[in-house]
XYZ file of C-alpha atoms in Angstrom:
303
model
C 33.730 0.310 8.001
C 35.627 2.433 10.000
C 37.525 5.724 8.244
C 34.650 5.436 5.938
C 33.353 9.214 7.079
C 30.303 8.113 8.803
C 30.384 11.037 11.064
C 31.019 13.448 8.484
C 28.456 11.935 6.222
C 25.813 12.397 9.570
C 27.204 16.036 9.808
C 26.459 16.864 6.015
C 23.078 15.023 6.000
C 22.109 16.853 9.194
C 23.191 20.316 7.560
C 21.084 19.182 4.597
C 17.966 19.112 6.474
C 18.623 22.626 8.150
C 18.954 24.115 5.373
C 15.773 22.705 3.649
C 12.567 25.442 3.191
C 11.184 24.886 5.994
C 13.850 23.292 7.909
C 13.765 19.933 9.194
C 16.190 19.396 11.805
C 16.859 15.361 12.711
C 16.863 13.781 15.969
C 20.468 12.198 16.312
C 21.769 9.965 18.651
C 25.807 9.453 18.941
C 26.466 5.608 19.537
C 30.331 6.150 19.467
C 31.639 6.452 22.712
C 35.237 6.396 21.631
C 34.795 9.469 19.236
C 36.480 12.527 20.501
C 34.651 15.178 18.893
C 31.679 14.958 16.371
C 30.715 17.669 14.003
C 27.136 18.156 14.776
C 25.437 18.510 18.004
C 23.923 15.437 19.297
C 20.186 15.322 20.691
C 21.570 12.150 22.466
C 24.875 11.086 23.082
C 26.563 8.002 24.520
C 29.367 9.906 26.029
C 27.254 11.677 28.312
C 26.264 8.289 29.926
C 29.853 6.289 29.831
C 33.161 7.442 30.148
C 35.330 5.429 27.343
C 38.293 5.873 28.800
C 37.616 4.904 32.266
C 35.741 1.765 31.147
C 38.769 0.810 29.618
C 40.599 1.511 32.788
C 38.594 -0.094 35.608
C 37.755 -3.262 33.493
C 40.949 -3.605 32.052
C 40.268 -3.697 28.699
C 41.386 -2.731 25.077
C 39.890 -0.076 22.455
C 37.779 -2.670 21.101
C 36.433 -4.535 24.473
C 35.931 -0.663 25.827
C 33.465 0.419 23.169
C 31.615 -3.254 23.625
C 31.215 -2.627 27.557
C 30.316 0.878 27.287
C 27.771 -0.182 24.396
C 26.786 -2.945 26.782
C 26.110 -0.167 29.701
C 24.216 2.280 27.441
C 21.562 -0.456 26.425
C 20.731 -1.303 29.765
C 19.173 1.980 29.675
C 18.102 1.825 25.932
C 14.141 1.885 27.105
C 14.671 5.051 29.276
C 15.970 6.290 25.595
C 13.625 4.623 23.120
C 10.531 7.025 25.169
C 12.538 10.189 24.062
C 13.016 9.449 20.575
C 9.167 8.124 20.432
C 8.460 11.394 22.414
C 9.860 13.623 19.650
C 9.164 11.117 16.714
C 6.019 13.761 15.632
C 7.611 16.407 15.297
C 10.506 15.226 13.514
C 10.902 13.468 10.037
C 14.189 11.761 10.825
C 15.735 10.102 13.772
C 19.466 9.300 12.869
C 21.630 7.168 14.615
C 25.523 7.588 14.271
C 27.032 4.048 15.338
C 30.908 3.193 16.393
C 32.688 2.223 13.084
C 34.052 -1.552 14.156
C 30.997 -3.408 12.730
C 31.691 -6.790 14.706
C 30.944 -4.183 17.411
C 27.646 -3.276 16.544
C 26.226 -5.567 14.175
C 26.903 -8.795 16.014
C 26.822 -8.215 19.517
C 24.071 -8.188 21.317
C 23.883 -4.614 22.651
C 23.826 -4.183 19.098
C 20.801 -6.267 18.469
C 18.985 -5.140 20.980
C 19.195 -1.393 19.979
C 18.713 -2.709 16.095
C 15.731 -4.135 17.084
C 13.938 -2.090 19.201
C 14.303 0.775 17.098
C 13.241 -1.058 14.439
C 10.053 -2.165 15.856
C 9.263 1.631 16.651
C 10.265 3.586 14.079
C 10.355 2.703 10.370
C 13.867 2.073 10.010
C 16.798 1.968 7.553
C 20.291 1.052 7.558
C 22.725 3.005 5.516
C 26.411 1.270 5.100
C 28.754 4.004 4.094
C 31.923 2.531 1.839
C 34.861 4.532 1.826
C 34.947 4.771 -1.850
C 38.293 5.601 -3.262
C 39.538 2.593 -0.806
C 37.122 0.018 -2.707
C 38.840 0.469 -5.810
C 40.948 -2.513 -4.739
C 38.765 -5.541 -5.842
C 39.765 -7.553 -2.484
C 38.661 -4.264 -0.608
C 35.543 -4.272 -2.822
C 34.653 -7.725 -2.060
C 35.454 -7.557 1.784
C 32.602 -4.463 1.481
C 29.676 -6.391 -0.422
C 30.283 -9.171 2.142
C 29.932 -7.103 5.033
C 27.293 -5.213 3.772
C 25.071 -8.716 2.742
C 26.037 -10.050 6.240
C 24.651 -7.091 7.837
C 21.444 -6.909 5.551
C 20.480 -10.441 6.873
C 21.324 -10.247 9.642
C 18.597 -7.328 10.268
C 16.411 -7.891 7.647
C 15.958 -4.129 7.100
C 15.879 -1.972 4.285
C 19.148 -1.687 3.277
C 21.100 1.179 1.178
C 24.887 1.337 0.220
C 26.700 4.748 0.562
C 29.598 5.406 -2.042
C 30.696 8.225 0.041
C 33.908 10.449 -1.113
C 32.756 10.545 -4.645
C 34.781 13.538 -5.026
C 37.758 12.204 -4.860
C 37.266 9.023 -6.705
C 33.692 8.634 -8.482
C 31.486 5.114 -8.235
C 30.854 4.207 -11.484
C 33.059 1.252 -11.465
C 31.398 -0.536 -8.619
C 28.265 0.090 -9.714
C 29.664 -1.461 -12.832
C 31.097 -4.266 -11.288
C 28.092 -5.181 -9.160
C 25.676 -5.060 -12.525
C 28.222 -7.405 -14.233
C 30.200 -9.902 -12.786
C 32.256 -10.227 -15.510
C 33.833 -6.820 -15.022
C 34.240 -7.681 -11.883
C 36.667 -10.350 -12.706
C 38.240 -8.905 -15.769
C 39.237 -6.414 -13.035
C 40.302 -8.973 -10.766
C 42.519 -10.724 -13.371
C 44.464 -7.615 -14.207
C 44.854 -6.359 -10.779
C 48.929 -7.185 -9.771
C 49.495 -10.450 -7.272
C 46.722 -12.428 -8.217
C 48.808 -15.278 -9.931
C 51.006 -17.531 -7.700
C 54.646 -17.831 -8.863
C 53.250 -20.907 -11.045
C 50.708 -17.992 -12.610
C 48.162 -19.973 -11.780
C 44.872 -18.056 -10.226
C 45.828 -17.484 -6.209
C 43.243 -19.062 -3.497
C 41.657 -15.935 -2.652
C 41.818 -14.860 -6.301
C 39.222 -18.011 -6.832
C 37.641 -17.454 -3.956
C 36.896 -13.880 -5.302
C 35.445 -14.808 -8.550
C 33.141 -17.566 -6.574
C 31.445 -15.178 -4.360
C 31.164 -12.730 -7.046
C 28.767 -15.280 -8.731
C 27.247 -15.649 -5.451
C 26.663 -12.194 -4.798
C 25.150 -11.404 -8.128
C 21.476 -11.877 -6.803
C 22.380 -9.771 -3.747
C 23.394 -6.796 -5.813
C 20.214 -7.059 -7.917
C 17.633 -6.157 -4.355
C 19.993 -3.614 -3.231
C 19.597 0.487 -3.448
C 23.041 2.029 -4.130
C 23.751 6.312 -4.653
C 27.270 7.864 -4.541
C 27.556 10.714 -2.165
C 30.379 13.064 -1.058
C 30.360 13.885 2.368
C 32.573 17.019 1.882
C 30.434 18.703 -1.227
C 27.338 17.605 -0.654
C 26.544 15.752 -3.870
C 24.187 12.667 -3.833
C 22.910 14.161 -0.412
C 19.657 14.719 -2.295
C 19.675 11.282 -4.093
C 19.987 9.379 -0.585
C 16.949 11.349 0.642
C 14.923 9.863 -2.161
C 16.617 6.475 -1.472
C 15.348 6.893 2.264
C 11.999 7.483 1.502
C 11.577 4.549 -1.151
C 13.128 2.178 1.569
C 10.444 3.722 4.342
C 7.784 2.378 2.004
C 10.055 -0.884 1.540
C 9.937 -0.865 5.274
C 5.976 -0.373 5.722
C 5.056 -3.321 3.174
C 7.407 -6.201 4.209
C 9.175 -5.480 7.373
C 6.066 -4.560 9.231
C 4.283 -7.688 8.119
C 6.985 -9.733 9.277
C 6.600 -7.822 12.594
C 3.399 -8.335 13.484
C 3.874 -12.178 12.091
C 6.864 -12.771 14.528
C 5.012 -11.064 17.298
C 1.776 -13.716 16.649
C 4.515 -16.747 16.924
C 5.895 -15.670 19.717
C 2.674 -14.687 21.501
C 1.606 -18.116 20.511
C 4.441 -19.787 21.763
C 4.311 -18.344 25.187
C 0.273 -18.940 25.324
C 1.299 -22.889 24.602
C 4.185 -22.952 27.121
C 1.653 -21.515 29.633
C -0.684 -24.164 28.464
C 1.903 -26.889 28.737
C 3.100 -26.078 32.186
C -0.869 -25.818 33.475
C -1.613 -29.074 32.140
C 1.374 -30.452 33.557
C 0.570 -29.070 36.816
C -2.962 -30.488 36.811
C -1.470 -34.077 35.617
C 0.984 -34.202 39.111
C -1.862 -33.001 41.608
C -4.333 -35.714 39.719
C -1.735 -38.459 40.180
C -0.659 -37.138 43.993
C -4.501 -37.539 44.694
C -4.256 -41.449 43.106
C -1.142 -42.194 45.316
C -2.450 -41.095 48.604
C -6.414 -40.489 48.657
C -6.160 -39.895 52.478
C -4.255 -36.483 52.121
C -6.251 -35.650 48.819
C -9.578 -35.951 51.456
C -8.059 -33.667 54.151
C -6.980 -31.210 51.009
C -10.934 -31.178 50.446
C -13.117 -27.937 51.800
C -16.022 -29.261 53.833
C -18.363 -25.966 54.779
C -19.453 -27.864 57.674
């Protein structure tokens, strides 16, 4: 979510690498065109192609509609950019991509898809959703979190980790508590202040909290979860290892589903080919019934 210290978070796990023995420096691509200054230096960055502000200008638009269009704009080009990150994908271990903080942005538009999926059917791929941590201790907050996060999970079916970032200031042991139990969850939510109507019966989205926490119990069991701080560096090292489990997630069952999607659709396509053959055939047969004259005269007599 936005304020959550994505950019930061890229800054300190782009440090991290540089100052591994050897070094491994990352590929990273800014996907934020409204950010005014980033802390690390960008291999690739959407600013250099679109100019937020005067998108916003010439199309009329707000903050929000400006970062759609120029996201829009940039993936008309996405290809062009795809061959330099699969030009350099040898000689690097990670490819990172920093993307604009208003999920509805990203995650369900279709510049967003198309750059989600094109990357992912390159490169092994994993999405990390950084939570602003000390924010979440709110259980509404909390909730409104977990249900972006599983809405973005299936939505791209990728290997999926969740980022307590700002440890330091407010650690994640209760979350992780609350997503092992539900029951903390709502003892939580029952002494948290304005959850009772004046009545003190349980408020609608009080119930509606407690329902999805049920729901969301077998979410929380499939999902990888470390506690960083984007500012120290702690749990830097424990996302690393996170990564690389999730690359191997990524190489057994989104890579089968791949290729299995790609067979469908190839064998769609063949059969719509097929179809529209066959259908041509079936007209010219039945033009050659209806006037045999024409059909003769269509005929190629060598002499």
């Amino acid at each position: 979510m936005a304020g959550a210290g994505k950019s930061t978070f890229v800054q300190r796990i782009n440090s991290y690498l540089h100052s591994q023995n050897p070094p491994t420096p990352p590929y990273i691509l800014n996907l934020d065109p409204a950010v005014t200054h980033v802390a690390y230096e960008a291999n690739i960055d959407i600013r250099d192609t679109v100019n937020y502000q005067e998108v916003m200008k010439q199309y009329n638009l707000g903050p929000n509609g400006g970062i759609l269009t120029c996201l829009n704009l940039f993936t008309t080009k996405f290809d062009q950019v795809l061959d330099l990150v699969e030009k350099r994908a040898d000689s690097v271990d990670y490819v990172i991509l920093d993307t604009p903080g208003q999920i509805e942005i990203f995650t369900w538009s279709a510049s967003g898809a198309i750059i989600t999926d094109a990357v992912a059917s390159s490169l092994p791929t994993v999405v990390a959703y950084i939570i602003d941590t000390p924010r979440t201790t709110a259980p509404a907050t909390f909730m409104s979190n977990m249900l972006y996060a599983c809405s973005i999970l299936y939505k791209t079916k990728l290997p999926f980790i969740l980022v307590f970032n700002k440890t330091d200031v407010q650690p994640h042991g209760f979350a992780l508590d609350w997503m092992a139990d539900f029951e903390e969850f709502q003892a939580a939510l029952a002494s948290h202040s304005g959850t009772r109507d004046a009545e003190g019966e349980p408020t609608y989205m009080n119930s509606l909290m407690n329902s999805m926490s049920l729901v969301l119990d077998e979410f929380y069991k499939n999902l990888k979860t470390v506690g960083v701080s984007s500012m120290t560096g702690d749990g830097i090292k424990e996302f690393f290892e996170a990564v690389d489990a999730s690359r191997e997630e990524y190489e057994k069952e989104y890579l089968p589903e791949l290729e299995k999607a790609r067979q469908r659709r190839d064998k769609s396509l063949q059969e719509v080919k097929e179809d529209s053959m066959n259908r041509l055939l079936s007209d010219l047969a039945i033009d050659r019934e209806k006037n045999p004259t024409a059909a003769a005269l269509d005929r190629w007599d060598p002499d």
